[in-house]
mmCIF file with all atom_site columns, C-alpha atoms in Angstrom:
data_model
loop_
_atom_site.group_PDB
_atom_site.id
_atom_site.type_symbol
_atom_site.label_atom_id
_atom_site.label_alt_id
_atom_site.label_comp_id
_atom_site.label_asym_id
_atom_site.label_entity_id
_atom_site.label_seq_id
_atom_site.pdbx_PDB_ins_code
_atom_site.Cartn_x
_atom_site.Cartn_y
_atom_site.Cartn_z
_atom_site.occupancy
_atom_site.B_iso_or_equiv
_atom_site.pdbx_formal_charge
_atom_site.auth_seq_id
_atom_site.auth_comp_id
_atom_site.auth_asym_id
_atom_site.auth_atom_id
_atom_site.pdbx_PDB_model_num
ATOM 1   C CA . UNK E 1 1   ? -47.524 -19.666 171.831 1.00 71.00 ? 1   UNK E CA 1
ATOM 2   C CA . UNK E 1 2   ? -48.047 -23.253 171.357 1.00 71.00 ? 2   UNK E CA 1
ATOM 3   C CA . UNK E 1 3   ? -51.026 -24.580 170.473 1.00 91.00 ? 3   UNK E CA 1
ATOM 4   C CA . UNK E 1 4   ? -54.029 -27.242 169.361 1.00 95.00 ? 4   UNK E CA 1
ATOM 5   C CA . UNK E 1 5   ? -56.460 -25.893 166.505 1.00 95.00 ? 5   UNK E CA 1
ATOM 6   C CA . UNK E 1 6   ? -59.310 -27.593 164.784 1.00 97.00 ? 6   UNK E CA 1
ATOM 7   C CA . UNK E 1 7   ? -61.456 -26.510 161.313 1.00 97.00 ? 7   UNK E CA 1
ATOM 8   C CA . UNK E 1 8   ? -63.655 -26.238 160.616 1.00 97.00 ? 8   UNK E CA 1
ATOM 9   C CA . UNK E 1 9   ? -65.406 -24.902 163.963 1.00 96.00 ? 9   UNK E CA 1
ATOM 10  C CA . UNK E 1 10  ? -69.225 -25.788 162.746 1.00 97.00 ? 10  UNK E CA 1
ATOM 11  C CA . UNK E 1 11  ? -69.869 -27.970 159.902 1.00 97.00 ? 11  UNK E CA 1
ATOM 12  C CA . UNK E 1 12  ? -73.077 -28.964 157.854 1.00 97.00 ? 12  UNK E CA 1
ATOM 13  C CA . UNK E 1 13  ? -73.282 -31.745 155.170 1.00 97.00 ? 13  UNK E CA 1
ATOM 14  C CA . UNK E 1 14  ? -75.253 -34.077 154.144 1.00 97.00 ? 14  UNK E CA 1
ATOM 15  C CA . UNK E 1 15  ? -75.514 -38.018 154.202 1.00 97.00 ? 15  UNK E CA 1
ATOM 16  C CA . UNK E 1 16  ? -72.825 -39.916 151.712 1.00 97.00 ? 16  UNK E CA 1
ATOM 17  C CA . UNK E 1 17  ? -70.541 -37.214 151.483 1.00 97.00 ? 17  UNK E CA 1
ATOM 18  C CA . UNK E 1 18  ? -67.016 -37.327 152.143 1.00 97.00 ? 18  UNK E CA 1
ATOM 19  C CA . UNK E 1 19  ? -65.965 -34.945 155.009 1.00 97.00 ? 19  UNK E CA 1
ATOM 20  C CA . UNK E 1 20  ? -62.737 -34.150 156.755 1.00 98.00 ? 20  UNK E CA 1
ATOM 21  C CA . UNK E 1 21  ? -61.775 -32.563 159.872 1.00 98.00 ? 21  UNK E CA 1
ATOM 22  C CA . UNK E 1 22  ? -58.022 -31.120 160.682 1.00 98.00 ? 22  UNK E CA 1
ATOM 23  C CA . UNK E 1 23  ? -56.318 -30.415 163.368 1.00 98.00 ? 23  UNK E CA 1
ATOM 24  C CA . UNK E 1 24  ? -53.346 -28.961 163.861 1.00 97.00 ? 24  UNK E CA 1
ATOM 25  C CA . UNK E 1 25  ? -51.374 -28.820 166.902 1.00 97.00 ? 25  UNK E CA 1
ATOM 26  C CA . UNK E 1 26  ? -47.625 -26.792 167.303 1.00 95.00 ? 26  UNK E CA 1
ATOM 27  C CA . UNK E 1 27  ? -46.457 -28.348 170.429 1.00 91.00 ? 27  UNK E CA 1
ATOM 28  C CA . UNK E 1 28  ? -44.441 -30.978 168.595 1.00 92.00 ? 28  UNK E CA 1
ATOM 29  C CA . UNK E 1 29  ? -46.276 -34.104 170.429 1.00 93.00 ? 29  UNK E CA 1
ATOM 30  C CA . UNK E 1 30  ? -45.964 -37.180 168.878 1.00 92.00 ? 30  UNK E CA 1
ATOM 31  C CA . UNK E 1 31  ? -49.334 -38.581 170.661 1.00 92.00 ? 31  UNK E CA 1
ATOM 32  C CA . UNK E 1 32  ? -52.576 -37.143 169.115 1.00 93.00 ? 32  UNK E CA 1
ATOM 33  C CA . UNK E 1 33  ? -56.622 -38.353 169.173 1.00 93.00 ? 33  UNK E CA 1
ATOM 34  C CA . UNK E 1 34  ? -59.541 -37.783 167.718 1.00 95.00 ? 34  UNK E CA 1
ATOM 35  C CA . UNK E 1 35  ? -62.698 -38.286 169.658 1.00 94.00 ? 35  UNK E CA 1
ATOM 36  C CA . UNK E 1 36  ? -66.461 -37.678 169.548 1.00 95.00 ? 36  UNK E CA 1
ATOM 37  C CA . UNK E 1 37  ? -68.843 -36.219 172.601 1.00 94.00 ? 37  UNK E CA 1
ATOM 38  C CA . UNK E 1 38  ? -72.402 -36.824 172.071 1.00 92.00 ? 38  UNK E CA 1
ATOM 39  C CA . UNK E 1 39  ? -74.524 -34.202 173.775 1.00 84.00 ? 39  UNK E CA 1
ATOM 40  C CA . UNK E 1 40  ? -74.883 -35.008 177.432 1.00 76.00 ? 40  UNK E CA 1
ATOM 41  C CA . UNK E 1 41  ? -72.402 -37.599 177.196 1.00 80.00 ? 41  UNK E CA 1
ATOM 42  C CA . UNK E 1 42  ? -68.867 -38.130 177.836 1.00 83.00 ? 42  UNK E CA 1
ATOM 43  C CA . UNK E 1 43  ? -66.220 -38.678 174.648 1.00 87.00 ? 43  UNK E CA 1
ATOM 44  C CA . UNK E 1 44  ? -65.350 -41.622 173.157 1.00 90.00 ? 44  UNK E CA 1
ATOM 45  C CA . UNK E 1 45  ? -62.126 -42.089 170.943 1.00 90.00 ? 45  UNK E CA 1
ATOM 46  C CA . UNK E 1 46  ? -62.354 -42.576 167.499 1.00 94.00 ? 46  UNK E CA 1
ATOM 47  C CA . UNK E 1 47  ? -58.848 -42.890 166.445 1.00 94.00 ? 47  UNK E CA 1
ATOM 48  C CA . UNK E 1 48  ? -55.326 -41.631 168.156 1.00 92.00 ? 48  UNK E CA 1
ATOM 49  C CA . UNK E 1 49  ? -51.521 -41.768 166.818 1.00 93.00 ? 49  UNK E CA 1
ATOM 50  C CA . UNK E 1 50  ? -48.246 -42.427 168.434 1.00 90.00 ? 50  UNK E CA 1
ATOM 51  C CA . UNK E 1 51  ? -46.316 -40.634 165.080 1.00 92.00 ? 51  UNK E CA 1
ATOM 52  C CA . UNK E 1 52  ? -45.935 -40.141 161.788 1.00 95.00 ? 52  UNK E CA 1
ATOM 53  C CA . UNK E 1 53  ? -47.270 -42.683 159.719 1.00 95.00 ? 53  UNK E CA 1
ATOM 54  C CA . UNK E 1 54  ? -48.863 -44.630 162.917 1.00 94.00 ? 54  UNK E CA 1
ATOM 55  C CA . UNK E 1 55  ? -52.457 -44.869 163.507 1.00 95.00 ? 55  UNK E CA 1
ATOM 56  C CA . UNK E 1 56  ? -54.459 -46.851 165.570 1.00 92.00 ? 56  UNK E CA 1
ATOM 57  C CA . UNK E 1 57  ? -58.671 -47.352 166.086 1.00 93.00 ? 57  UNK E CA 1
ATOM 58  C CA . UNK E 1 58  ? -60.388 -46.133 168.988 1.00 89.00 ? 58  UNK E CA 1
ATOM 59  C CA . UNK E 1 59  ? -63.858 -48.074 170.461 1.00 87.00 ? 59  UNK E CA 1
ATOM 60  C CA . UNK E 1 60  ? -65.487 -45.871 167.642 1.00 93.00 ? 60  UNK E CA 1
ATOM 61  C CA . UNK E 1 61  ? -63.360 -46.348 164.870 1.00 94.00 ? 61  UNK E CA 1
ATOM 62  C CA . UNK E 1 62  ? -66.327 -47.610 161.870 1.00 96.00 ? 62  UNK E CA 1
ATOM 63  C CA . UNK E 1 63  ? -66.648 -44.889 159.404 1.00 96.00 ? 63  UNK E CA 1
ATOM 64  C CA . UNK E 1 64  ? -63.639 -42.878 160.265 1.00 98.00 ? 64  UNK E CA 1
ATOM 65  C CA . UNK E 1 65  ? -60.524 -42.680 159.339 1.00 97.00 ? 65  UNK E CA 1
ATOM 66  C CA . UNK E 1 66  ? -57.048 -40.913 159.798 1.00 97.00 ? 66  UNK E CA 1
ATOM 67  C CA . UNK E 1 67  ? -53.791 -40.646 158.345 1.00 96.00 ? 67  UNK E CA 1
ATOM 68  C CA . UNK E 1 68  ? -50.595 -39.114 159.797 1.00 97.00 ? 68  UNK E CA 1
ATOM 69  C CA . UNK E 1 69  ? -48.025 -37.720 157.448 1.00 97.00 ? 69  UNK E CA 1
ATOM 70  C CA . UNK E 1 70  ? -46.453 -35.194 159.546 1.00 97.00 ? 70  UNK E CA 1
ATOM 71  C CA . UNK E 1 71  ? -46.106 -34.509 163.407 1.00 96.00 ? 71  UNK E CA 1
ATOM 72  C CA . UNK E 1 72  ? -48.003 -31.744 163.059 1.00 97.00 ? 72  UNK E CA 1
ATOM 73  C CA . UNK E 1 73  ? -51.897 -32.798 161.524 1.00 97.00 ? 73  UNK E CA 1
ATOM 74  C CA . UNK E 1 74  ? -54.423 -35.678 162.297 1.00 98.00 ? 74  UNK E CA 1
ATOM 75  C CA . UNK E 1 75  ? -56.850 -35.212 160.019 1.00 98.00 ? 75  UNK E CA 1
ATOM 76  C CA . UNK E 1 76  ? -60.205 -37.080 160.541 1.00 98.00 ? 76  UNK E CA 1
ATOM 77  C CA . UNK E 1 77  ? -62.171 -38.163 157.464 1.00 98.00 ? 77  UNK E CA 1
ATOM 78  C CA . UNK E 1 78  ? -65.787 -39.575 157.310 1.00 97.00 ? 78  UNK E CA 1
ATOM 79  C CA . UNK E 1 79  ? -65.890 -41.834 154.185 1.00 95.00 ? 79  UNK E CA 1
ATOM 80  C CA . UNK E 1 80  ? -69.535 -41.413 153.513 1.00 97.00 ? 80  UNK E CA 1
ATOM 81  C CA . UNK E 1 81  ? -70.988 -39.557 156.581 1.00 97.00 ? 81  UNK E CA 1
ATOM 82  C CA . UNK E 1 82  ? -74.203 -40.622 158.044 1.00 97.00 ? 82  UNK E CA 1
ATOM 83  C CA . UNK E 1 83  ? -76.985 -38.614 160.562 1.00 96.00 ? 83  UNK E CA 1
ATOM 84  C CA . UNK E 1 84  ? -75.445 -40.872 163.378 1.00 96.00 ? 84  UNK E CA 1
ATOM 85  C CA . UNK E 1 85  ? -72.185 -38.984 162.872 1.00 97.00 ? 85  UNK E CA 1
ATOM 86  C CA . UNK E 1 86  ? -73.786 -35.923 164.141 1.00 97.00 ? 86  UNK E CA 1
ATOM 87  C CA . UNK E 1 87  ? -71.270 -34.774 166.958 1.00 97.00 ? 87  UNK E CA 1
ATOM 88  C CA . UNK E 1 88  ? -69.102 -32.746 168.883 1.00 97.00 ? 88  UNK E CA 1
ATOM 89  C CA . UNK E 1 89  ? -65.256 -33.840 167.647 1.00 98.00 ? 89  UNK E CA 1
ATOM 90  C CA . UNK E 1 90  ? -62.483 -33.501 169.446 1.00 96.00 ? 90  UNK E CA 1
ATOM 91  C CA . UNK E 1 91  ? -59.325 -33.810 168.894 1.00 96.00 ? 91  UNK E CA 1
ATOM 92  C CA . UNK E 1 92  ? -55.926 -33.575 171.225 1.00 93.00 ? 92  UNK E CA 1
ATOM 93  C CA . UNK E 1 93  ? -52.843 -33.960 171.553 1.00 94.00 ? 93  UNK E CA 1
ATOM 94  C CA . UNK E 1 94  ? -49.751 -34.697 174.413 1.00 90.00 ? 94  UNK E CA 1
ATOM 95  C CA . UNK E 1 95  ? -46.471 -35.917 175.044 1.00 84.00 ? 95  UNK E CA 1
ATOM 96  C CA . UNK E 1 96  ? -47.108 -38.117 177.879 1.00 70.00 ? 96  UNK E CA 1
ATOM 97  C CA . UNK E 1 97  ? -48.286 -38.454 181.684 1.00 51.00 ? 97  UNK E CA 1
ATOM 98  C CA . UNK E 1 98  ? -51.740 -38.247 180.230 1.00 67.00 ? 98  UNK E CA 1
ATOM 99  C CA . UNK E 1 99  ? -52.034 -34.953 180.009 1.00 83.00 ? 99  UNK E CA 1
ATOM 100 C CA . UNK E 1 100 ? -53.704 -34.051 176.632 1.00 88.00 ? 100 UNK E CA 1
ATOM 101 C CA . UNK E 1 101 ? -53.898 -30.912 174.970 1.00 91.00 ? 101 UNK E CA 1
ATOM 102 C CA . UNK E 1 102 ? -57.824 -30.635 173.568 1.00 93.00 ? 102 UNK E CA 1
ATOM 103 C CA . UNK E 1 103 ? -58.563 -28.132 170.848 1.00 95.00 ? 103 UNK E CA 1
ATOM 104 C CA . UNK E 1 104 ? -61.608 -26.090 170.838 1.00 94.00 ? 104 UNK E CA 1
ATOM 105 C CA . UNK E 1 105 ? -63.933 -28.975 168.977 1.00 96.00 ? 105 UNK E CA 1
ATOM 106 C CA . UNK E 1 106 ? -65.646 -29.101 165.549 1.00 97.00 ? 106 UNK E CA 1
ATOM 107 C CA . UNK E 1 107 ? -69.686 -29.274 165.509 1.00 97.00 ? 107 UNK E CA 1
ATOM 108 C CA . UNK E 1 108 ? -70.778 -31.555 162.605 1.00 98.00 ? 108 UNK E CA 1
ATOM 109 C CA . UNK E 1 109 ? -74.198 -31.573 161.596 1.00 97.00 ? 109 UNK E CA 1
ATOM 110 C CA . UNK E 1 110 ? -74.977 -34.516 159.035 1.00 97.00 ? 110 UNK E CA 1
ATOM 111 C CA . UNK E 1 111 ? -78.482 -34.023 157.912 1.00 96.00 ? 111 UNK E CA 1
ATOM 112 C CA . UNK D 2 1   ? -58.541 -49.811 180.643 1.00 54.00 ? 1   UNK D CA 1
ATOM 113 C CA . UNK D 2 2   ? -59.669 -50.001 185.015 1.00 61.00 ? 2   UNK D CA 1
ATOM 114 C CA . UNK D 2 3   ? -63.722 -48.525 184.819 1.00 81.00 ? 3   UNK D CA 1
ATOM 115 C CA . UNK D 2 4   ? -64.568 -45.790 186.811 1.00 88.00 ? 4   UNK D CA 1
ATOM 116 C CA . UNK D 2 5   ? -67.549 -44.967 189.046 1.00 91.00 ? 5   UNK D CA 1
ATOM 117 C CA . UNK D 2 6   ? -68.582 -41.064 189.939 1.00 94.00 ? 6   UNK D CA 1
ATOM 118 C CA . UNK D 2 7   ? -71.534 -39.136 190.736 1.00 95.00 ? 7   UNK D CA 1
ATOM 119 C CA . UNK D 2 8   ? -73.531 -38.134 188.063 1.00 94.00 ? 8   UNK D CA 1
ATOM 120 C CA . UNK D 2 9   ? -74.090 -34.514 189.462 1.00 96.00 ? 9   UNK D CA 1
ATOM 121 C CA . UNK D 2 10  ? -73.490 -32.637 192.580 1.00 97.00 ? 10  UNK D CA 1
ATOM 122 C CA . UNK D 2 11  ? -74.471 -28.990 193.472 1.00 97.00 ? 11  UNK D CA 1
ATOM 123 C CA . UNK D 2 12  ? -72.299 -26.695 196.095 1.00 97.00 ? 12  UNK D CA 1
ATOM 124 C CA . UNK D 2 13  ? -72.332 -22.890 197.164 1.00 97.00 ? 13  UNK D CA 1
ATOM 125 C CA . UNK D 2 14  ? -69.963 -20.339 196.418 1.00 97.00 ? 14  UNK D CA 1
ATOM 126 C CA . UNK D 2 15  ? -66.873 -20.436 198.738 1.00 96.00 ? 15  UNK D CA 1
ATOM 127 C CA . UNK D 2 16  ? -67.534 -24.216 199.802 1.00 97.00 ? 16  UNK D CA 1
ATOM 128 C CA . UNK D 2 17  ? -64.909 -26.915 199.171 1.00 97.00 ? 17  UNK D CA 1
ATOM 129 C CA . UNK D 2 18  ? -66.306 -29.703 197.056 1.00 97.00 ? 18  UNK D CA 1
ATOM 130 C CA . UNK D 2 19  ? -65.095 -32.757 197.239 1.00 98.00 ? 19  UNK D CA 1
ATOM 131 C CA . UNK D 2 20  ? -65.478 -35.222 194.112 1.00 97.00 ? 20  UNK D CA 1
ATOM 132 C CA . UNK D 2 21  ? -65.112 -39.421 194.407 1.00 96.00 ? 21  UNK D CA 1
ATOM 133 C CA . UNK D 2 22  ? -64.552 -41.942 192.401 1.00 94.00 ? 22  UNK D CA 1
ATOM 134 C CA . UNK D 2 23  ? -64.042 -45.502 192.576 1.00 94.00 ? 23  UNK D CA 1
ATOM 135 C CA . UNK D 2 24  ? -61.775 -47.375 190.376 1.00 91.00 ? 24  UNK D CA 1
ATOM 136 C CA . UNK D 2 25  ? -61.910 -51.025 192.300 1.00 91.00 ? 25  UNK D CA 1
ATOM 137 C CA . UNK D 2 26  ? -59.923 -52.578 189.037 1.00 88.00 ? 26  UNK D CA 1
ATOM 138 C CA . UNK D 2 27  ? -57.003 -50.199 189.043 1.00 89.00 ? 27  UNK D CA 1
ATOM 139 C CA . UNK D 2 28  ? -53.968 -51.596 188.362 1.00 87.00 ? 28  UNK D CA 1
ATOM 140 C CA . UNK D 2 29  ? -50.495 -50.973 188.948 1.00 89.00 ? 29  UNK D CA 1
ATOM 141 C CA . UNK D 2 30  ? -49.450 -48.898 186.661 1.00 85.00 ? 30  UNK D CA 1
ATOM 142 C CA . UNK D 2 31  ? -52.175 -46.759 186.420 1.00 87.00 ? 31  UNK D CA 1
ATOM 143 C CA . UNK D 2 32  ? -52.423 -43.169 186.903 1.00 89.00 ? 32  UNK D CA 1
ATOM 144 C CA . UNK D 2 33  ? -55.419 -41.227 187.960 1.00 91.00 ? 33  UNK D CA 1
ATOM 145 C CA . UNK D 2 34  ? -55.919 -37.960 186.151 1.00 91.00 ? 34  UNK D CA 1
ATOM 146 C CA . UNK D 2 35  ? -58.773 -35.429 186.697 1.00 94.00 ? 35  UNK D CA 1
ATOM 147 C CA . UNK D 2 36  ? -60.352 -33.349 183.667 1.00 94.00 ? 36  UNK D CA 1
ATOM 148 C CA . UNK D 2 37  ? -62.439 -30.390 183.884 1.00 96.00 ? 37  UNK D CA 1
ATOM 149 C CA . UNK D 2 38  ? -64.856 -29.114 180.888 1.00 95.00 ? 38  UNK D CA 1
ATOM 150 C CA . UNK D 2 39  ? -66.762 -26.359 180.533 1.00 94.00 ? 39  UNK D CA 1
ATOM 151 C CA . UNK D 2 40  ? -69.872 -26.028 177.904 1.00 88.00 ? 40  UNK D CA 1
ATOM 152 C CA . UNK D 2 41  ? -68.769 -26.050 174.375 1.00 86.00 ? 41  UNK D CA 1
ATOM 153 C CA . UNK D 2 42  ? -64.563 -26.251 175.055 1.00 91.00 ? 42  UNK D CA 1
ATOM 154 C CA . UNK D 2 43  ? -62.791 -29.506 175.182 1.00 92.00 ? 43  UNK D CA 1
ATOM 155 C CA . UNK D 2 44  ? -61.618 -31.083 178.576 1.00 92.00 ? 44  UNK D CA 1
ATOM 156 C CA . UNK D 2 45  ? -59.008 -29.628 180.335 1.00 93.00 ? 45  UNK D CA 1
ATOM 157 C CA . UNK D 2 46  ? -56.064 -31.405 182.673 1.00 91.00 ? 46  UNK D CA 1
ATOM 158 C CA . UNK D 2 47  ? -56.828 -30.647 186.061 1.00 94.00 ? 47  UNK D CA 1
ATOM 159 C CA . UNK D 2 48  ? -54.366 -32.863 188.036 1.00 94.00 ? 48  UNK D CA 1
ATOM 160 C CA . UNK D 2 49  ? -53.405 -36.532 188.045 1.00 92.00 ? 49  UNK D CA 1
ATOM 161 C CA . UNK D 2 50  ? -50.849 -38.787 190.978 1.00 92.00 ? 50  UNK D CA 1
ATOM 162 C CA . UNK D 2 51  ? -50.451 -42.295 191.945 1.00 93.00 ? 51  UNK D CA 1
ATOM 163 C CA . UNK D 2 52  ? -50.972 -42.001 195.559 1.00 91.00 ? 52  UNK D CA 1
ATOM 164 C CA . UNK D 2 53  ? -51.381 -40.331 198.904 1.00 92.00 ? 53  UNK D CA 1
ATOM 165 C CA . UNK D 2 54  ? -51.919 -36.526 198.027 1.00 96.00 ? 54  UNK D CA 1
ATOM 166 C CA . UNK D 2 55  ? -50.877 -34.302 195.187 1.00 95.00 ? 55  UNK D CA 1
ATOM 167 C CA . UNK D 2 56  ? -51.694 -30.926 195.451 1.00 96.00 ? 56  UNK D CA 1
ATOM 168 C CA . UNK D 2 57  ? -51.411 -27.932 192.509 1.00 94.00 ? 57  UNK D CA 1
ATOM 169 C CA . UNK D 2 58  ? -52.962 -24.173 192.329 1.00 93.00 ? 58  UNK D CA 1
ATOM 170 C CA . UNK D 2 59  ? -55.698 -25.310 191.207 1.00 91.00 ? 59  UNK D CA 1
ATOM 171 C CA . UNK D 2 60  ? -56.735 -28.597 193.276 1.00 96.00 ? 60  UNK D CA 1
ATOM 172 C CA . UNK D 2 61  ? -55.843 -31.090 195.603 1.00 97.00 ? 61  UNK D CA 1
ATOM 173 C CA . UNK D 2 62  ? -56.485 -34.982 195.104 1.00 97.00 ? 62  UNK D CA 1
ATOM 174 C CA . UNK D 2 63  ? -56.564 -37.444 197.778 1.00 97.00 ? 63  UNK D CA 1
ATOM 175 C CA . UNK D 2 64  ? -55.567 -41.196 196.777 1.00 97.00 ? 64  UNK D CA 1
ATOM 176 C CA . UNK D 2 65  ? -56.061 -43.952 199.758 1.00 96.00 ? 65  UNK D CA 1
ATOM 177 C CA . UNK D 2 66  ? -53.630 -46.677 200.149 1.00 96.00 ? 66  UNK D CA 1
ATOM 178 C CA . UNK D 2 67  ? -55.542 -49.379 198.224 1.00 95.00 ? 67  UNK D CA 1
ATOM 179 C CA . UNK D 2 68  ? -55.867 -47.030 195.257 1.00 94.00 ? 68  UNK D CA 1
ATOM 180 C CA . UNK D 2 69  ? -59.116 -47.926 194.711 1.00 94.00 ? 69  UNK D CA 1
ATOM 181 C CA . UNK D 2 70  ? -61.087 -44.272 194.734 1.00 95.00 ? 70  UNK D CA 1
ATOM 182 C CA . UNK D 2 71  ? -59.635 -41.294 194.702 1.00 95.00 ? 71  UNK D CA 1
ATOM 183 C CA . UNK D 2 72  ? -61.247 -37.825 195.444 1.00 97.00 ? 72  UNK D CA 1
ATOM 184 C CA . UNK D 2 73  ? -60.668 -34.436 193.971 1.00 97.00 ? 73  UNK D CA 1
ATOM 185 C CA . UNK D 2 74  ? -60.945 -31.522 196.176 1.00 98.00 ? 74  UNK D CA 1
ATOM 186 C CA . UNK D 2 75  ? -61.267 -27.976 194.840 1.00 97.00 ? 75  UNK D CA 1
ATOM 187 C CA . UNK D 2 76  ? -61.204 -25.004 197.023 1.00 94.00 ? 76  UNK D CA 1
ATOM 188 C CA . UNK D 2 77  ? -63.398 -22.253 197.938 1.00 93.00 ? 77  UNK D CA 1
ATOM 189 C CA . UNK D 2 78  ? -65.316 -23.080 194.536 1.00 96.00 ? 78  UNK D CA 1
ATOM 190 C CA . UNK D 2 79  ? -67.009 -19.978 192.391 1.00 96.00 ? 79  UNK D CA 1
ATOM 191 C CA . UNK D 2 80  ? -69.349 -20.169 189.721 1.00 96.00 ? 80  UNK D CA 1
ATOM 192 C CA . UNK D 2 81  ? -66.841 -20.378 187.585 1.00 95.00 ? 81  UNK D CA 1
ATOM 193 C CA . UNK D 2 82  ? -66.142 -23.846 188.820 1.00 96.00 ? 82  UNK D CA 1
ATOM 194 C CA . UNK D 2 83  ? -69.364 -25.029 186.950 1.00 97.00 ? 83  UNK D CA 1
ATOM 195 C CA . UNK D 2 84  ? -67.993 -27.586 185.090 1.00 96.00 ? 84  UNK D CA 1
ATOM 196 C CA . UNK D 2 85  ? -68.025 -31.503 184.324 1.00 95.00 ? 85  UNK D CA 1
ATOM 197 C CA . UNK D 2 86  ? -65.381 -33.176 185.742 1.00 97.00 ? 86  UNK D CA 1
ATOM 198 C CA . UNK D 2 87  ? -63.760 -36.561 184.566 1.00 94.00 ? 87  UNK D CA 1
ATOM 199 C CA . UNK D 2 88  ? -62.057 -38.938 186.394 1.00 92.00 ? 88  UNK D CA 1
ATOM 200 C CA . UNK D 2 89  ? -59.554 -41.537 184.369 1.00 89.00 ? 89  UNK D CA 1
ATOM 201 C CA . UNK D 2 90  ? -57.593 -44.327 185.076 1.00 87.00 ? 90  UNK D CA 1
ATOM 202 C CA . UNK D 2 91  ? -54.409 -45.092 182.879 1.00 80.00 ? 91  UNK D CA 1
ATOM 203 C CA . UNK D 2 92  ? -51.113 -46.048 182.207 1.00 72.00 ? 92  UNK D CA 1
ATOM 204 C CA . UNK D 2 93  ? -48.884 -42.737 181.556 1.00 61.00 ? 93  UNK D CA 1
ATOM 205 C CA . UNK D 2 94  ? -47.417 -44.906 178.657 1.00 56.00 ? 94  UNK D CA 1
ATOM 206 C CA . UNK D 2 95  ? -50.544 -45.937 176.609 1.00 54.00 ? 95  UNK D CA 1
ATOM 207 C CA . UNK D 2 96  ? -51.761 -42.329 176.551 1.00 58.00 ? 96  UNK D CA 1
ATOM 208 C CA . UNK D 2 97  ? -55.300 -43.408 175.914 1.00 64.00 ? 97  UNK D CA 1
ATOM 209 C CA . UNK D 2 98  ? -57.930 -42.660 178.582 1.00 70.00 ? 98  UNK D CA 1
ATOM 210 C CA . UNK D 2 99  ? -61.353 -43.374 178.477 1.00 73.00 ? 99  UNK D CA 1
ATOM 211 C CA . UNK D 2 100 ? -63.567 -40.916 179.684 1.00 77.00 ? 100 UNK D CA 1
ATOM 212 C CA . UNK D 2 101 ? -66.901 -41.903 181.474 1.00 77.00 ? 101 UNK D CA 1
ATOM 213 C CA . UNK D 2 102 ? -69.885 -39.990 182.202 1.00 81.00 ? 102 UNK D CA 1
ATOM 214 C CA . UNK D 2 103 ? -68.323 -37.477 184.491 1.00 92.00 ? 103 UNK D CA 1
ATOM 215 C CA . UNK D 2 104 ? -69.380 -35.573 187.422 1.00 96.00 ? 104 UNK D CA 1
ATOM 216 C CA . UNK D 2 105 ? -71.825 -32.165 186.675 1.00 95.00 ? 105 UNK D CA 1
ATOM 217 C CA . UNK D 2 106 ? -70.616 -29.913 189.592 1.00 97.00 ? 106 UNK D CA 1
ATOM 218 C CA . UNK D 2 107 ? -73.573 -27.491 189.488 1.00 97.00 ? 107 UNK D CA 1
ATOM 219 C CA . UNK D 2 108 ? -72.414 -23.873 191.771 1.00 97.00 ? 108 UNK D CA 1
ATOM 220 C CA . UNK D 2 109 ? -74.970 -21.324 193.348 1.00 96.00 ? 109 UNK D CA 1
ATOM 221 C CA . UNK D 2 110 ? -74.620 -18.149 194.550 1.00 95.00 ? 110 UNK D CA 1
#
């Protein structure tokens, strides 16, 4: 069966490292996002794609990145991750008529 | 993107139908409304989205006046298994990005 999968599921690191977060989705969508729930709060988007080799920023875009090479992968990369980076990530994907595809989330602890 | 307004929480009893508002007063035309559900620790889930006047699925039914303006989703006979937050977004279908608010905390007894 299709599907959306993130790793890893739980991350720790610590400030000023590099991290990255995949996702990998077999649905063939062309649409996928990347955003961030803070505990008791609703998400927020970081960054989302239309395709390969298109990416856009979301309202929380500053010290993330992405980069789409294939239709399969968004992987999300903090450049030099910080304690306010501490989250719940998300990351879906869809075809259209708004109906995304979320996968299962990453916890990343950034102590 | 239109803002929308719901409650933050709202309790019910098993077999009750709840009934869930929200108030987008900026809609435009080309927006959609589309209803997410999540339960702790998963990611949201597509619950049902339409335009206007009713749309109904196996899972719930959403009621959309004429002015568009609020829209309410109605879920049957709920169980505790219904404990969930639920989202409500406005969007085009074309710009696939939704922006999710707050969300409603449907709390269920026993």
């Amino acid at each position: 069966d299709a599907e959306i999968t993130q790793s890893p599921r739980h991350k720790i690191t610590e400030t000023g490292r590099q991290v990255t977060l995949a996702c990998h989705q077999t649905w063939n969508h062309n649409n996928m996002f990347w955003y961030r729930q803070d505990l008791g709060h609703g998400l927020r988007l970081i960054h989302y794609s239309y395709g390969v080799h298109d990416t856009n920023k979301g309202e929380v875009s500053d010290g993330y990145s992405v980069s789409r090479s294939n239709t399969e992968d968004l992987p999300l990369t903090l450049e030099s991750a910080a304690s306010s980076q501490t989250s719940v990530y998300f990351c879906a994907s869809s075809f259209s008529v708004n109906e995304q595809f979320f996968g299962p989330g990453t916890r990343l602890t950034v102590l | 993107l239109a803002k929308t307004t719901q409650p933050i929480s709202m309790d019910s009893y098993e077999g009750q139908e709840v009934n869930i508002t929200c108030s987008h007063n900026n809609i435009a035309t080309n927006d959609y409304i589309t209803w997410y559900q999540q339960f702790p620790s998963q990611g949201p889930r597509f619950i049902i989205q339409g335009y206007k006047t009713k749309v109904t699925n196996e899972v719930a039914s959403l009621f959309i006046p004429a002015d568009r303006k609020s829209s309410t989703l109605s879920l049957p006979r709920v169980s505790l298994s219904d404990t969930a937050v639920y989202y409500c977004l406005v969007g085009e279908n074309a710009g696939n990005m939704l922006t999710f608010g707050g969300g409603t905390r449907l709390m269920v007894k026993p």
